[in-house]
Short mmCIF file of C-alpha atoms in Angstrom, two decimals:
data_model
loop_
_atom_site.label_atom_id
_atom_site.label_comp_id
_atom_site.label_asym_id
_atom_site.label_seq_id
_atom_site.Cartn_x
_atom_site.Cartn_y
_atom_site.Cartn_z
CA UNK A 21 -0.11 -0.17 -0.09
CA UNK A 22 1.22 3.28 -1.13
CA UNK A 23 0.92 6.81 0.55
CA UNK A 24 1.70 10.28 -1.32
CA UNK A 25 2.54 13.05 0.89
CA UNK A 26 2.49 16.67 -0.13
CA UNK A 27 3.19 19.87 1.58
CA UNK A 28 4.81 22.87 2.65
CA UNK A 29 7.73 23.14 5.55
CA UNK A 30 5.26 21.05 8.25
CA UNK A 31 5.69 18.00 5.69
CA UNK A 32 8.51 17.36 7.09
CA UNK A 33 7.81 16.45 10.45
CA UNK A 34 4.92 14.42 9.20
CA UNK A 35 7.53 12.66 6.78
CA UNK A 36 9.71 12.07 9.33
CA UNK A 37 7.13 10.33 11.52
CA UNK A 38 5.66 8.16 8.62
CA UNK A 39 9.31 7.15 7.88
CA UNK A 40 9.41 6.03 11.54
CA UNK A 41 6.01 4.06 11.73
CA UNK A 42 7.45 2.25 8.65
CA UNK A 43 10.42 1.46 10.74
CA UNK A 44 8.64 -0.20 13.40
CA UNK A 45 6.59 -2.23 11.22
CA UNK A 46 3.20 -0.21 11.14
CA UNK A 47 0.22 -1.46 8.91
CA UNK A 48 -2.84 -0.03 7.49
CA UNK A 49 -5.22 -2.81 8.07
CA UNK A 50 -3.03 -5.41 8.33
CA UNK A 51 -0.93 -4.45 4.90
CA UNK A 52 2.63 -3.04 5.09
CA UNK A 53 2.88 0.32 3.35
CA UNK A 54 5.34 2.86 1.98
CA UNK A 55 5.39 6.53 1.18
CA UNK A 56 6.86 9.45 -0.90
CA UNK A 57 6.46 13.10 0.22
CA UNK A 58 6.77 15.95 -2.18
CA UNK A 59 7.61 19.32 -0.91
CA UNK A 60 5.50 21.49 -2.90
CA UNK A 61 8.29 24.37 -3.29
CA UNK A 62 10.42 22.60 -5.80
CA UNK A 63 11.26 24.52 -8.44
CA UNK A 64 10.07 21.78 -10.63
CA UNK A 65 6.21 21.89 -9.58
CA UNK A 66 6.55 25.64 -8.82
CA UNK A 67 4.14 27.35 -8.95
CA UNK A 68 1.63 24.69 -7.46
CA UNK A 69 -1.25 26.51 -9.50
CA UNK A 70 -1.12 27.48 -12.71
CA UNK A 71 -3.91 29.66 -14.80
CA UNK A 72 -4.53 28.57 -18.16
CA UNK A 73 -7.41 29.64 -20.74
CA UNK A 74 -9.80 27.63 -19.33
CA UNK A 75 -9.29 28.28 -15.74
CA UNK A 76 -6.68 27.06 -12.64
CA UNK A 77 -5.43 23.99 -12.31
CA UNK A 78 -2.51 22.34 -10.29
CA UNK A 79 0.88 22.18 -11.91
CA UNK A 80 1.06 19.52 -14.66
CA UNK A 81 4.77 18.15 -13.35
CA UNK A 82 2.88 17.62 -10.14
CA UNK A 83 -0.27 16.36 -11.81
CA UNK A 84 2.08 13.78 -13.34
CA UNK A 85 3.71 12.78 -9.93
CA UNK A 86 0.50 12.24 -8.16
CA UNK A 87 -0.87 10.21 -11.11
CA UNK A 88 2.70 8.24 -11.42
CA UNK A 89 2.39 7.21 -7.84
CA UNK A 90 -0.86 5.32 -7.76
CA UNK A 91 -1.14 5.79 -4.10
CA UNK A 92 -4.10 4.53 -1.89
CA UNK A 93 -3.78 7.67 0.26
CA UNK A 94 -2.90 11.28 0.29
CA UNK A 95 -1.51 12.99 3.22
CA UNK A 96 -1.91 16.90 2.96
CA UNK A 97 0.08 19.41 5.02
CA UNK A 98 -0.41 22.64 2.89
CA UNK A 99 0.39 25.70 4.34
CA UNK A 100 -0.17 26.37 8.01
CA UNK A 101 2.07 29.05 9.02
CA UNK A 102 -0.67 32.06 8.04
CA UNK A 103 -2.02 32.30 11.78
CA UNK A 104 1.73 33.15 13.16
CA UNK A 105 2.08 35.29 10.54
CA UNK A 106 -0.84 37.48 11.58
CA UNK A 107 -0.65 36.94 15.25
CA UNK A 108 2.75 36.87 15.92
CA UNK A 109 3.50 40.53 17.02
CA UNK A 110 0.68 43.40 18.00
CA UNK A 111 2.54 46.67 16.89
CA UNK A 112 -0.72 49.04 17.08
CA UNK A 113 -1.69 48.14 20.40
CA UNK A 114 -3.28 45.03 21.83
CA UNK A 115 -6.59 43.76 19.98
CA UNK A 116 -8.65 40.46 20.92
CA UNK A 117 -11.58 38.81 19.69
CA UNK A 118 -14.30 36.70 21.24
CA UNK A 119 -13.55 32.96 19.65
CA UNK A 120 -17.15 31.58 18.95
CA UNK A 121 -16.13 27.62 19.31
CA UNK A 122 -14.56 28.92 22.91
CA UNK A 123 -16.52 32.04 24.19
CA UNK A 124 -15.40 31.91 27.84
CA UNK A 125 -12.00 32.13 26.94
CA UNK A 126 -10.56 35.08 28.21
CA UNK A 127 -10.02 38.55 26.65
CA UNK A 128 -6.89 40.78 27.10
CA UNK A 129 -7.34 43.84 29.31
CA UNK A 130 -7.21 47.18 27.75
CA UNK A 131 -7.43 45.58 24.39
CA UNK A 132 -9.79 46.59 21.32
CA UNK A 133 -12.18 44.03 20.74
CA UNK A 134 -12.60 42.91 17.11
CA UNK A 135 -15.68 40.77 15.79
CA UNK A 136 -14.41 37.57 15.33
CA UNK A 137 -16.17 37.08 11.65
CA UNK A 138 -13.57 40.36 10.67
CA UNK A 139 -10.57 38.40 11.90
CA UNK A 140 -11.73 34.91 10.06
CA UNK A 141 -12.20 36.96 6.90
CA UNK A 142 -8.73 38.84 7.14
CA UNK A 143 -7.38 35.23 8.07
CA UNK A 144 -9.30 33.72 4.50
CA UNK A 145 -7.84 36.16 2.71
CA UNK A 146 -4.34 35.42 4.20
CA UNK A 147 -4.78 31.76 3.67
CA UNK A 148 -6.34 32.19 -0.25
CA UNK A 149 -3.53 29.97 -2.15
CA UNK A 150 -3.38 27.55 0.84
CA UNK A 151 -7.18 26.90 0.49
CA UNK A 152 -6.75 27.13 -3.28
CA UNK A 153 -4.23 24.34 -3.51
CA UNK A 154 -6.05 21.96 -1.31
CA UNK A 155 -9.29 22.48 -3.76
CA UNK A 156 -7.55 21.88 -6.41
CA UNK A 157 -6.03 18.68 -5.20
CA UNK A 158 -9.03 17.09 -4.39
CA UNK A 159 -9.97 17.92 -8.28
CA UNK A 160 -6.48 16.26 -9.22
CA UNK A 161 -7.14 12.92 -7.43
CA UNK A 162 -9.73 10.42 -6.74
CA UNK A 163 -8.03 8.82 -3.84
CA UNK A 164 -8.83 9.61 0.01
CA UNK A 165 -7.12 12.77 1.12
CA UNK A 166 -6.21 13.49 4.66
CA UNK A 167 -5.34 16.99 5.63
CA UNK A 168 -3.20 17.01 8.62
CA UNK A 169 -3.89 20.01 10.74
CA UNK A 170 -0.69 22.14 11.60
CA UNK A 171 0.67 22.48 15.18
CA UNK A 172 -0.57 25.14 17.46
CA UNK A 173 1.72 28.29 18.17
CA UNK A 174 4.92 27.79 20.11
CA UNK A 175 5.33 29.73 23.70
CA UNK A 176 6.74 32.67 23.91
CA UNK A 177 10.18 31.25 25.13
CA UNK A 178 10.33 29.81 21.78
CA UNK A 179 9.57 32.80 19.68
CA UNK A 180 12.02 34.86 21.72
CA UNK A 181 14.70 32.60 21.26
CA UNK A 182 14.32 32.31 17.38
CA UNK A 183 13.04 36.23 16.80
CA UNK A 184 14.59 36.22 13.22
CA UNK A 185 12.04 33.53 11.74
CA UNK A 186 9.38 36.50 12.30
CA UNK A 187 11.50 39.51 12.54
CA UNK A 188 14.51 41.11 11.12
CA UNK A 189 16.02 41.51 14.51
CA UNK A 190 15.13 40.81 18.10
CA UNK A 191 11.85 41.43 18.80
CA UNK A 192 10.05 43.77 21.39
CA UNK A 193 8.88 41.67 23.68
CA UNK A 194 6.02 44.65 24.45
CA UNK A 195 4.50 44.34 20.94
CA UNK A 196 4.65 40.44 21.06
CA UNK A 197 1.32 39.20 21.64
CA UNK A 198 -0.14 36.63 23.94
CA UNK A 199 0.01 32.79 23.87
CA UNK A 200 -3.81 32.80 24.34
CA UNK A 201 -4.52 35.24 21.40
CA UNK A 202 -1.99 33.19 19.05
CA UNK A 203 -4.19 30.01 20.54
CA UNK A 204 -7.70 31.49 19.27
CA UNK A 205 -6.10 33.04 15.62
CA UNK A 206 -4.51 29.19 15.10
CA UNK A 207 -8.17 28.11 15.72
CA UNK A 208 -9.62 30.46 13.50
CA UNK A 209 -7.24 28.61 10.78
CA UNK A 210 -8.26 24.95 11.83
CA UNK A 211 -11.95 26.02 11.21
CA UNK A 212 -11.25 27.74 7.77
CA UNK A 213 -9.27 24.09 7.17
CA UNK A 214 -12.27 21.84 8.59
CA UNK A 215 -14.59 23.92 6.24
CA UNK A 216 -12.48 23.45 3.17
CA UNK A 217 -12.30 19.88 3.94
CA UNK A 218 -15.95 19.33 4.49
CA UNK A 219 -16.50 21.22 0.87
CA UNK A 220 -14.22 19.53 -1.01
CA UNK A 221 -14.61 15.89 0.51
CA UNK A 222 -11.00 15.78 1.99
CA UNK A 223 -10.76 14.47 5.76
CA UNK A 224 -9.53 16.39 8.57
CA UNK A 225 -6.96 15.11 11.08
CA UNK A 226 -7.04 17.28 14.05
CA UNK A 227 -4.05 17.45 16.31
CA UNK A 228 -4.49 15.14 19.48
CA UNK A 229 -4.93 16.83 22.63
CA UNK A 230 -1.81 15.74 24.39
CA UNK A 231 0.18 18.21 22.02
CA UNK A 232 -1.69 21.43 23.05
CA UNK A 233 -0.70 22.57 26.57
CA UNK A 234 -2.25 25.59 28.41
CA UNK A 235 -2.79 28.16 27.46
CA UNK A 236 -3.01 26.58 23.73
CA UNK A 237 0.63 26.40 23.14
CA UNK A 238 2.28 23.41 21.41
CA UNK A 239 3.22 20.87 24.16
CA UNK A 240 7.27 20.94 25.03
CA UNK A 241 7.47 16.96 23.95
CA UNK A 242 6.32 17.95 20.19
CA UNK A 243 8.80 21.25 19.67
CA UNK A 244 10.49 21.16 16.76
CA UNK A 245 14.14 22.79 16.29
CA UNK A 246 12.49 26.42 15.70
CA UNK A 247 9.67 28.46 16.87
CA UNK A 248 6.94 27.43 14.26
CA UNK A 249 7.56 23.69 13.61
CA UNK A 250 6.90 20.44 15.35
CA UNK A 251 9.44 17.57 15.51
CA UNK A 252 8.94 13.58 14.68
CA UNK A 253 6.92 12.59 17.59
CA UNK A 254 4.24 15.04 16.39
CA UNK A 255 4.60 13.76 13.02
CA UNK A 256 4.11 10.01 14.25
CA UNK A 257 1.17 10.61 15.97
CA UNK A 258 -0.33 12.76 13.12
CA UNK A 259 0.44 9.87 10.84
CA UNK A 260 -0.73 7.10 13.22
CA UNK A 261 -3.92 9.20 13.55
CA UNK A 262 -4.53 9.42 9.73
CA UNK A 263 -3.76 5.98 9.73
CA UNK A 264 -6.55 5.02 12.15
CA UNK A 265 -9.00 6.96 10.05
CA UNK A 266 -7.81 5.12 7.05
CA UNK A 267 -8.51 1.82 8.75
CA UNK A 268 -12.12 3.19 9.41
CA UNK A 269 -12.88 4.22 5.92
CA UNK A 270 -11.32 0.83 4.48
CA UNK A 271 -13.91 -0.95 6.94
CA UNK A 272 -16.61 1.01 6.17
CA UNK A 273 -15.81 0.14 2.39
CA UNK A 274 -16.36 -3.73 2.96
CA UNK A 275 -19.27 -3.54 4.85
#
């Protein structure tokens, strides 16, 4: 059985986790599996979306890769850092919003309160390419696709340890947004992923609760080597969860 993984920077942890599972002898419904992971920023398959007279579609070279793999399942880790770009700093004063899915989360003191809808639509604009790629990947293949939720934000200590990942120089700690605000933004982003997955018949694989530590940051056991990515342990758990969903799908198809 073959798995094809497609994605951006978060796909690295997913690939490492998948390879580790294969090394341990993991199976899908009792059958051994192999995998290939494709980094969507490879020059030969850029841009991911091409415009043609009849409309937009996936880059033909990428479409050939997808067809040539003849995979049983696809793992998608497309985009995922948009929530960080929008929330890591608040240079114009503190802002906050009520998260509709969890309205009892506290609001920052002295913050300007924004409508969640405005936050969501701004995030949707930021994620336009990411969401478009997901939809076009669905149209490029008939195999079951699984969209893996990106990791939640990392804590202040990691952001301050790797400031150049987000800023040209050391960050002004006074402008660093709160961990809770960054968590809310991650939740808004995940809602957009869930919506496009539901619309496009892509299964959404949520981050296991064990990896979300108070007040909504990535648990230390899953930290990667920088301030925005997770590690192999996280990737292994995400792929294992996706495999459980694959097995459930196979069982349902046989019923």
